[in-house]
Amino acid sequence: MRCVCVTPNASVDTTYRVDHLARGSSARVLERISVPGGKGNNVARILRALGHDVVASGFAAGGAGEFVERELWELGVAPAFVRIPGESRTCLAIIENEARVATELLEPGPRVTEEAAAALVERVAGLADDADAVVLSGSLPTDAPADLYARLIHAVRATGVFVVLDTSGSALVEGMQGGPDLVKPNWDELTALAGLADPDLHNGVSFVQDRLLQGPLSADASVLLSLGKDGAVLIDADGAIHLPAPAAAPVNPVGAGDAMLAGYLDAWSRGESGEAALTWASAVAGASTRQPVAGRVDPLDIEHLMRTTGAAVPLDSDLSTNRGHT
Ligand SMILES: Nc1ncnc2c1ncn2[C@@H]1O[C@H](COP(=O)(O)OP(=O)(O)OP(=O)(O)O)[C@@H](O)[C@H]1O
Ligand SMILES: [Mg+2]
């Protein structure tokens, strides 16, 4: 499969490991890791690890943008970003060994003008021409037009290519107006969208079926709702199936949703759907939780989790055990 992964708010994700950090004092760094970040870049790295032909796009600015492009290139992902002035984000995580806590500093990212937004739509539409799928992932830079994802989806759908959206808040609300083929909210993203007074799995799934799959999404679209350690639900017009999370003994769940999306697309590219695609996606997601940084999987972990994952259950008979999930 050839897949275009779009990350409008690409970043350099830098992790510092220290023994202990106290405000106002200095700490010796034990280890420093920098990887090209942003959710679409995580999906790109996993798809590449699964053997696919991957192009990464979005906005890249300054030295941080150059780092993202260079590192992706070295991993075998072809960078095709729109270069803009300013500096791409650096997202800094400081992990303290003793307290086992992480502190994050997140930069706002570069300014995105209307001209830059239009250039990205044109670039992605061009890249979609010889692709099988396009993934649009993550937050939008603060002043990017709120309908940027909808515009990208319109442009991609005009080429007939499968398009996936994974974002939150107003970018998700507005993006869905473009009619993506697959959406991957987690529980918090779905409940924020649904605005239900007393959300549980039952009314959450009903919301997807009654309010999303009958417009703005098309009737043949799917929603992959991930529930962290409680597994995932695949919802389409035919119904909903729930799969428990694999017993992965996670070390770092950040980016598990991105891995799940990559795994689902990998299965989709082999013609799989329904339970088979969901099971593979969840094994890939589980494998990613075993890695210290997002965007990585060990194929041996995927194989192991495929052998140990339980069966999917149609949601009607499953609801009683999940009611009240938050
Ligand atoms: N603690 C865990 N144990 C086992 N599997 C997990 C765990 N956390 C996540 N997973 C697997 O990963 C999938 C996606 O996780 P989650 O719902 O946390 O995604 P997300 O919130 O979109 O994450 P992100 O946005 O950081 O990528 C889950 O459906 C599950 O299969
Ligand atoms: Mg997510």
Short mmCIF file of C-alpha atoms and ligand atoms in Angstrom, two decimals:
data_model
loop_
_atom_site.label_atom_id
_atom_site.label_comp_id
_atom_site.label_asym_id
_atom_site.label_seq_id
_atom_site.Cartn_x
_atom_site.Cartn_y
_atom_site.Cartn_z
CA MET A 1 0.00 0.00 0.00
CA ARG A 2 1.09 3.54 -0.65
CA CYS A 3 -0.15 5.85 2.12
CA VAL A 4 0.13 9.61 2.60
CA CYS A 5 0.25 10.60 6.29
CA VAL A 6 -0.51 14.27 6.93
CA THR A 7 0.58 15.97 10.17
CA PRO A 8 -0.35 19.68 10.07
CA ASN A 9 1.29 20.28 13.47
CA ALA A 10 4.49 18.22 13.07
CA SER A 11 6.96 18.36 15.93
CA VAL A 12 10.30 17.29 17.26
CA ASP A 13 9.45 15.11 20.25
CA THR A 14 12.36 15.26 22.65
CA THR A 15 12.47 13.17 25.81
CA TYR A 16 14.96 13.86 28.60
CA ARG A 17 15.43 11.25 31.31
CA VAL A 18 16.65 12.48 34.71
CA ASP A 19 16.70 10.93 38.18
CA HIS A 20 14.93 13.82 39.83
CA LEU A 21 13.78 17.29 38.81
CA ALA A 22 13.18 20.16 41.24
CA ARG A 23 11.85 23.55 40.13
CA GLY A 24 14.55 26.22 40.28
CA SER A 25 17.47 23.77 40.34
CA SER A 26 19.47 21.94 37.68
CA ALA A 27 19.38 18.25 36.86
CA ARG A 28 21.84 15.97 35.04
CA VAL A 29 20.40 14.42 31.89
CA LEU A 30 20.86 10.63 31.78
CA GLU A 31 19.45 10.16 28.29
CA ARG A 32 18.02 12.29 25.49
CA ILE A 33 15.92 10.94 22.61
CA SER A 34 14.52 13.08 19.76
CA VAL A 35 12.09 11.67 17.20
CA PRO A 36 9.93 13.21 14.46
CA GLY A 37 6.60 13.64 16.19
CA GLY A 38 3.01 14.63 15.63
CA LYS A 39 0.34 11.96 15.25
CA GLY A 40 0.52 11.52 11.47
CA ASN A 41 4.28 11.01 11.72
CA ASN A 42 3.68 8.28 14.33
CA VAL A 43 1.26 6.55 11.92
CA ALA A 44 3.82 6.97 9.12
CA ARG A 45 6.61 5.36 11.14
CA ILE A 46 4.47 2.35 12.11
CA LEU A 47 3.18 1.86 8.55
CA ARG A 48 6.77 1.96 7.33
CA ALA A 49 7.76 -0.63 9.94
CA LEU A 50 4.92 -2.81 8.61
CA GLY A 51 6.45 -2.63 5.13
CA HIS A 52 4.36 0.04 3.40
CA ASP A 53 5.38 2.79 1.03
CA VAL A 54 4.79 5.98 3.06
CA VAL A 55 4.84 9.68 2.24
CA ALA A 56 4.68 12.22 5.10
CA SER A 57 3.19 15.66 4.60
CA GLY A 58 2.01 18.63 6.64
CA PHE A 59 3.77 21.89 7.48
CA ALA A 60 7.50 22.03 8.26
CA ALA A 61 9.25 25.15 9.50
CA GLY A 62 12.80 26.09 10.52
CA GLY A 63 15.46 23.79 11.90
CA ALA A 64 12.88 21.64 13.72
CA GLY A 65 11.09 21.07 10.41
CA GLU A 66 14.38 20.06 8.79
CA PHE A 67 15.01 17.58 11.60
CA VAL A 68 11.56 16.01 11.05
CA GLU A 69 12.16 15.67 7.30
CA ARG A 70 15.68 14.26 7.69
CA GLU A 71 14.75 11.72 10.36
CA LEU A 72 11.71 10.49 8.43
CA TRP A 73 13.84 10.13 5.32
CA GLU A 74 16.35 8.03 7.24
CA LEU A 75 13.51 5.75 8.38
CA GLY A 76 12.44 5.24 4.76
CA VAL A 77 9.44 7.62 4.87
CA ALA A 78 9.43 10.14 1.99
CA PRO A 79 8.96 13.70 3.32
CA ALA A 80 6.70 15.98 1.23
CA PHE A 81 5.97 18.84 3.62
CA VAL A 82 4.92 22.37 2.74
CA ARG A 83 7.70 24.63 4.04
CA ILE A 84 6.49 27.70 5.90
CA PRO A 85 8.28 30.47 7.86
CA GLY A 86 8.81 30.16 11.62
CA GLU A 87 9.72 27.05 13.56
CA SER A 88 7.94 23.69 13.87
CA ARG A 89 7.06 22.71 17.42
CA THR A 90 9.36 21.04 19.87
CA CYS A 91 7.47 18.97 22.42
CA LEU A 92 9.63 18.35 25.43
CA ALA A 93 9.02 15.52 27.90
CA ILE A 94 11.09 15.23 31.06
CA ILE A 95 10.82 11.82 32.65
CA GLU A 96 11.89 11.48 36.29
CA ASN A 97 13.15 7.98 37.12
CA GLU A 98 12.61 8.28 40.87
CA ALA A 99 9.05 9.60 40.93
CA ARG A 100 8.17 7.87 37.61
CA VAL A 101 6.38 11.00 36.38
CA ALA A 102 6.63 12.96 33.13
CA THR A 103 6.45 16.73 32.70
CA GLU A 104 5.70 18.08 29.24
CA LEU A 105 6.38 21.46 27.60
CA LEU A 106 4.46 21.92 24.34
CA GLU A 107 5.31 24.76 21.94
CA PRO A 108 2.50 26.37 19.93
CA GLY A 109 4.03 25.78 16.49
CA PRO A 110 4.40 28.06 13.48
CA ARG A 111 1.76 30.46 12.08
CA VAL A 112 -0.25 29.03 9.22
CA THR A 113 -1.56 31.59 6.74
CA GLU A 114 -4.47 31.02 4.35
CA GLU A 115 -1.91 30.84 1.55
CA ALA A 116 -0.02 28.04 3.34
CA ALA A 117 -3.28 26.18 4.02
CA ALA A 118 -4.21 26.33 0.32
CA ALA A 119 -0.71 25.09 -0.60
CA LEU A 120 -1.12 22.07 1.70
CA VAL A 121 -4.51 21.18 0.17
CA GLU A 122 -2.95 21.33 -3.29
CA ARG A 123 0.11 19.30 -2.24
CA VAL A 124 -1.92 16.55 -0.54
CA ALA A 125 -4.39 16.31 -3.46
CA GLY A 126 -1.39 15.82 -5.78
CA LEU A 127 0.14 13.16 -3.50
CA ALA A 128 -3.21 11.36 -3.20
CA ASP A 129 -3.27 10.83 -6.96
CA ASP A 130 -0.99 7.81 -6.78
CA ALA A 131 -1.81 6.69 -3.21
CA ASP A 132 -4.20 4.08 -1.80
CA ALA A 133 -4.98 5.91 1.43
CA VAL A 134 -4.52 9.30 3.10
CA VAL A 135 -4.36 9.72 6.89
CA LEU A 136 -5.01 13.14 8.47
CA SER A 137 -3.89 13.17 12.09
CA GLY A 138 -3.50 15.35 15.12
CA SER A 139 -4.29 18.88 16.19
CA LEU A 140 -4.20 21.85 13.84
CA PRO A 141 -1.66 24.64 14.45
CA THR A 142 -3.38 27.36 16.52
CA ASP A 143 -4.27 29.79 13.73
CA ALA A 144 -4.81 27.29 10.90
CA PRO A 145 -8.30 27.54 9.36
CA ALA A 146 -10.69 25.33 11.37
CA ASP A 147 -12.02 23.75 8.18
CA LEU A 148 -8.55 22.70 6.96
CA TYR A 149 -9.27 18.98 7.44
CA ALA A 150 -12.63 19.24 5.65
CA ARG A 151 -10.91 20.94 2.72
CA LEU A 152 -8.20 18.28 2.63
CA ILE A 153 -10.81 15.51 2.76
CA HIS A 154 -12.84 17.07 -0.08
CA ALA A 155 -9.71 17.30 -2.22
CA VAL A 156 -8.68 13.70 -1.47
CA ARG A 157 -12.16 12.23 -1.95
CA ALA A 158 -12.26 13.81 -5.39
CA THR A 159 -9.43 11.40 -6.29
CA GLY A 160 -11.41 8.42 -4.90
CA VAL A 161 -8.73 7.59 -2.31
CA PHE A 162 -9.62 6.15 1.14
CA VAL A 163 -9.30 8.91 3.74
CA VAL A 164 -8.93 8.64 7.50
CA LEU A 165 -9.34 11.39 10.12
CA ASP A 166 -7.95 11.25 13.68
CA THR A 167 -8.22 14.50 15.59
CA SER A 168 -10.19 16.13 18.39
CA GLY A 169 -12.31 19.14 19.34
CA SER A 170 -13.36 21.61 16.67
CA ALA A 171 -10.90 20.15 14.13
CA LEU A 172 -12.86 16.87 14.43
CA VAL A 173 -16.30 18.52 14.30
CA GLU A 174 -15.41 20.57 11.24
CA GLY A 175 -13.24 17.86 9.65
CA MET A 176 -16.08 15.33 9.65
CA GLN A 177 -18.04 17.65 7.38
CA GLY A 178 -15.62 16.54 4.65
CA GLY A 179 -16.96 12.96 4.96
CA PRO A 180 -13.88 10.81 5.76
CA ASP A 181 -14.14 7.03 5.22
CA LEU A 182 -12.80 6.20 8.70
CA VAL A 183 -12.63 8.19 11.94
CA LYS A 184 -10.68 7.08 15.05
CA PRO A 185 -11.78 8.91 18.18
CA ASN A 186 -10.82 7.75 21.66
CA TRP A 187 -13.42 7.82 24.41
CA ASP A 188 -12.70 11.41 25.52
CA GLU A 189 -12.78 12.69 21.94
CA LEU A 190 -16.10 10.96 21.26
CA THR A 191 -17.80 12.11 24.46
CA ALA A 192 -16.64 15.71 23.89
CA LEU A 193 -18.12 15.47 20.40
CA ALA A 194 -21.38 13.84 21.51
CA GLY A 195 -21.97 16.22 24.44
CA LEU A 196 -23.99 13.51 26.22
CA ALA A 197 -25.09 14.32 29.76
CA ASP A 198 -24.39 10.81 31.06
CA PRO A 199 -22.13 9.10 28.53
CA ASP A 200 -21.73 5.34 28.54
CA LEU A 201 -20.68 2.88 25.88
CA HIS A 202 -24.30 2.24 24.87
CA ASN A 203 -25.32 5.85 24.16
CA GLY A 204 -21.84 6.61 22.77
CA VAL A 205 -22.22 3.90 20.13
CA SER A 206 -25.82 4.99 19.44
CA PHE A 207 -24.55 8.52 18.90
CA VAL A 208 -22.07 7.23 16.29
CA GLN A 209 -24.73 5.17 14.51
CA ASP A 210 -27.56 7.71 14.61
CA ARG A 211 -25.75 11.02 14.44
CA LEU A 212 -22.48 10.39 12.57
CA LEU A 213 -23.06 7.48 10.18
CA GLN A 214 -26.25 9.08 8.86
CA GLY A 215 -24.39 12.30 8.01
CA PRO A 216 -21.88 13.96 8.16
CA LEU A 217 -20.23 10.56 7.54
CA SER A 218 -21.46 8.43 4.66
CA ALA A 219 -23.37 5.20 5.30
CA ASP A 220 -20.37 3.07 4.28
CA ALA A 221 -17.94 4.86 6.62
CA SER A 222 -16.58 3.23 9.80
CA VAL A 223 -15.72 4.58 13.23
CA LEU A 224 -12.91 2.95 15.20
CA LEU A 225 -13.53 3.97 18.81
CA SER A 226 -10.56 3.22 21.03
CA LEU A 227 -11.02 2.80 24.78
CA GLY A 228 -7.41 2.51 26.00
CA LYS A 229 -7.03 -0.45 28.37
CA ASP A 230 -10.73 -1.28 27.79
CA GLY A 231 -10.11 -2.20 24.16
CA ALA A 232 -11.82 -0.84 21.07
CA VAL A 233 -15.16 -0.84 19.25
CA LEU A 234 -15.52 -0.95 15.48
CA ILE A 235 -18.78 0.68 14.45
CA ASP A 236 -20.36 0.77 11.01
CA ALA A 237 -23.84 0.73 9.55
CA ASP A 238 -24.02 -3.07 10.08
CA GLY A 239 -23.43 -2.87 13.82
CA ALA A 240 -20.70 -2.62 16.43
CA ILE A 241 -18.16 -5.13 17.72
CA HIS A 242 -16.07 -4.78 20.85
CA LEU A 243 -12.61 -6.29 21.28
CA PRO A 244 -10.92 -6.31 24.69
CA ALA A 245 -7.42 -4.81 24.82
CA PRO A 246 -4.58 -7.29 24.45
CA ALA A 247 -2.68 -8.16 27.65
CA ALA A 248 0.32 -6.16 26.54
CA ALA A 249 1.89 -5.17 29.91
CA PRO A 250 2.31 -1.61 28.58
CA VAL A 251 5.29 0.59 29.38
CA ASN A 252 4.05 3.67 27.48
CA PRO A 253 0.50 4.00 26.08
CA VAL A 254 1.18 7.33 24.29
CA GLY A 255 0.66 6.88 20.54
CA ALA A 256 -1.26 3.60 20.94
CA GLY A 257 -4.13 5.13 18.98
CA ASP A 258 -1.78 6.08 16.14
CA ALA A 259 -0.46 2.51 16.06
CA MET A 260 -4.03 1.19 16.07
CA LEU A 261 -4.84 3.32 13.03
CA ALA A 262 -1.70 2.11 11.22
CA GLY A 263 -2.58 -1.50 12.07
CA TYR A 264 -6.14 -1.08 10.83
CA LEU A 265 -4.93 0.39 7.52
CA ASP A 266 -2.40 -2.41 7.16
CA ALA A 267 -5.21 -4.98 7.51
CA TRP A 268 -7.48 -2.93 5.20
CA SER A 269 -4.74 -2.95 2.53
CA ARG A 270 -4.87 -6.78 2.57
CA GLY A 271 -8.65 -6.69 2.06
CA GLU A 272 -9.49 -7.44 5.69
CA SER A 273 -12.37 -5.78 7.51
CA GLY A 274 -14.53 -6.23 10.60
CA GLU A 275 -13.19 -8.46 13.36
CA ALA A 276 -10.02 -9.48 11.50
CA ALA A 277 -8.96 -5.87 10.92
CA LEU A 278 -9.90 -4.85 14.47
CA THR A 279 -7.91 -7.74 15.98
CA TRP A 280 -4.80 -6.94 13.94
CA ALA A 281 -5.15 -3.20 14.72
CA SER A 282 -5.37 -3.90 18.41
CA ALA A 283 -2.34 -6.23 18.36
CA VAL A 284 -0.31 -3.49 16.63
CA ALA A 285 -1.58 -0.94 19.19
CA GLY A 286 -0.75 -3.28 22.07
CA ALA A 287 2.75 -3.84 20.64
CA SER A 288 3.30 -0.08 20.49
CA THR A 289 2.52 0.26 24.21
CA ARG A 290 5.54 -2.02 24.86
CA GLN A 291 7.92 0.58 23.38
CA PRO A 292 9.33 3.54 25.34
CA VAL A 293 8.51 6.03 22.53
CA ALA A 294 5.51 6.43 20.20
CA GLY A 295 5.71 5.30 16.57
CA ARG A 296 7.54 2.01 17.12
CA VAL A 297 6.52 -1.66 17.20
CA ASP A 298 8.35 -4.97 17.46
CA PRO A 299 6.83 -7.52 15.02
CA LEU A 300 7.42 -10.29 17.59
CA ASP A 301 5.15 -8.43 20.05
CA ILE A 302 2.43 -8.16 17.38
CA GLU A 303 2.65 -11.91 16.69
CA HIS A 304 2.52 -12.74 20.37
CA LEU A 305 -0.51 -10.49 20.98
CA MET A 306 -2.33 -11.92 17.94
CA ARG A 307 -2.05 -15.36 19.56
CA THR A 308 -3.29 -14.19 22.95
CA THR A 309 -6.05 -11.64 22.10
CA GLY A 310 -9.63 -12.68 22.88
CA ALA A 311 -12.50 -12.71 20.41
CA ALA A 312 -14.59 -9.69 19.41
CA VAL A 313 -18.16 -9.62 20.71
CA PRO A 314 -21.14 -7.95 19.01
CA LEU A 315 -21.86 -5.00 21.22
CA ASP A 316 -25.51 -5.69 22.10
CA SER A 317 -24.64 -8.79 24.10
CA ASP A 318 -21.49 -7.15 25.46
CA LEU A 319 -22.97 -3.91 26.73
CA SER A 320 -23.88 -5.03 30.21
CA THR A 321 -20.21 -5.54 31.11
CA ASN A 322 -19.16 -2.20 29.68
CA ARG A 323 -21.95 0.11 30.72
CA GLY A 324 -20.57 3.03 32.66
CA HIS A 325 -17.20 3.07 30.95
CA THR A 326 -15.69 6.53 31.19
N1 LIG B 1 -2.99 0.03 28.82
C1 LIG B 1 -3.23 -0.65 27.69
N2 LIG B 1 -3.15 -2.01 27.66
C2 LIG B 1 -3.37 -2.71 26.53
N3 LIG B 1 -3.72 -2.14 25.36
C3 LIG B 1 -3.82 -0.81 25.33
C4 LIG B 1 -3.58 0.02 26.48
N4 LIG B 1 -3.74 1.31 26.13
C5 LIG B 1 -4.08 1.29 24.82
N5 LIG B 1 -4.13 0.04 24.34
C6 LIG B 1 -4.51 -0.41 22.98
O1 LIG B 1 -4.31 0.69 22.11
C7 LIG B 1 -5.58 1.10 21.55
C8 LIG B 1 -5.59 2.61 21.39
O2 LIG B 1 -5.38 3.21 22.67
P1 LIG B 1 -6.08 4.57 23.14
O3 LIG B 1 -7.55 4.41 23.20
O4 LIG B 1 -5.39 4.94 24.41
O5 LIG B 1 -5.70 5.53 21.94
P2 LIG B 1 -5.53 7.13 21.91
O6 LIG B 1 -6.14 7.73 23.13
O7 LIG B 1 -5.99 7.59 20.60
O8 LIG B 1 -3.93 7.25 22.00
P3 LIG B 1 -2.96 8.32 21.28
O9 LIG B 1 -3.81 9.48 20.87
O10 LIG B 1 -1.95 8.62 22.34
O11 LIG B 1 -2.35 7.62 20.13
C9 LIG B 1 -6.63 0.54 22.51
O12 LIG B 1 -7.87 0.36 21.84
C10 LIG B 1 -5.99 -0.76 22.95
O13 LIG B 1 -6.20 -1.79 21.99
MG MG B 2 -5.56 9.32 19.60
#
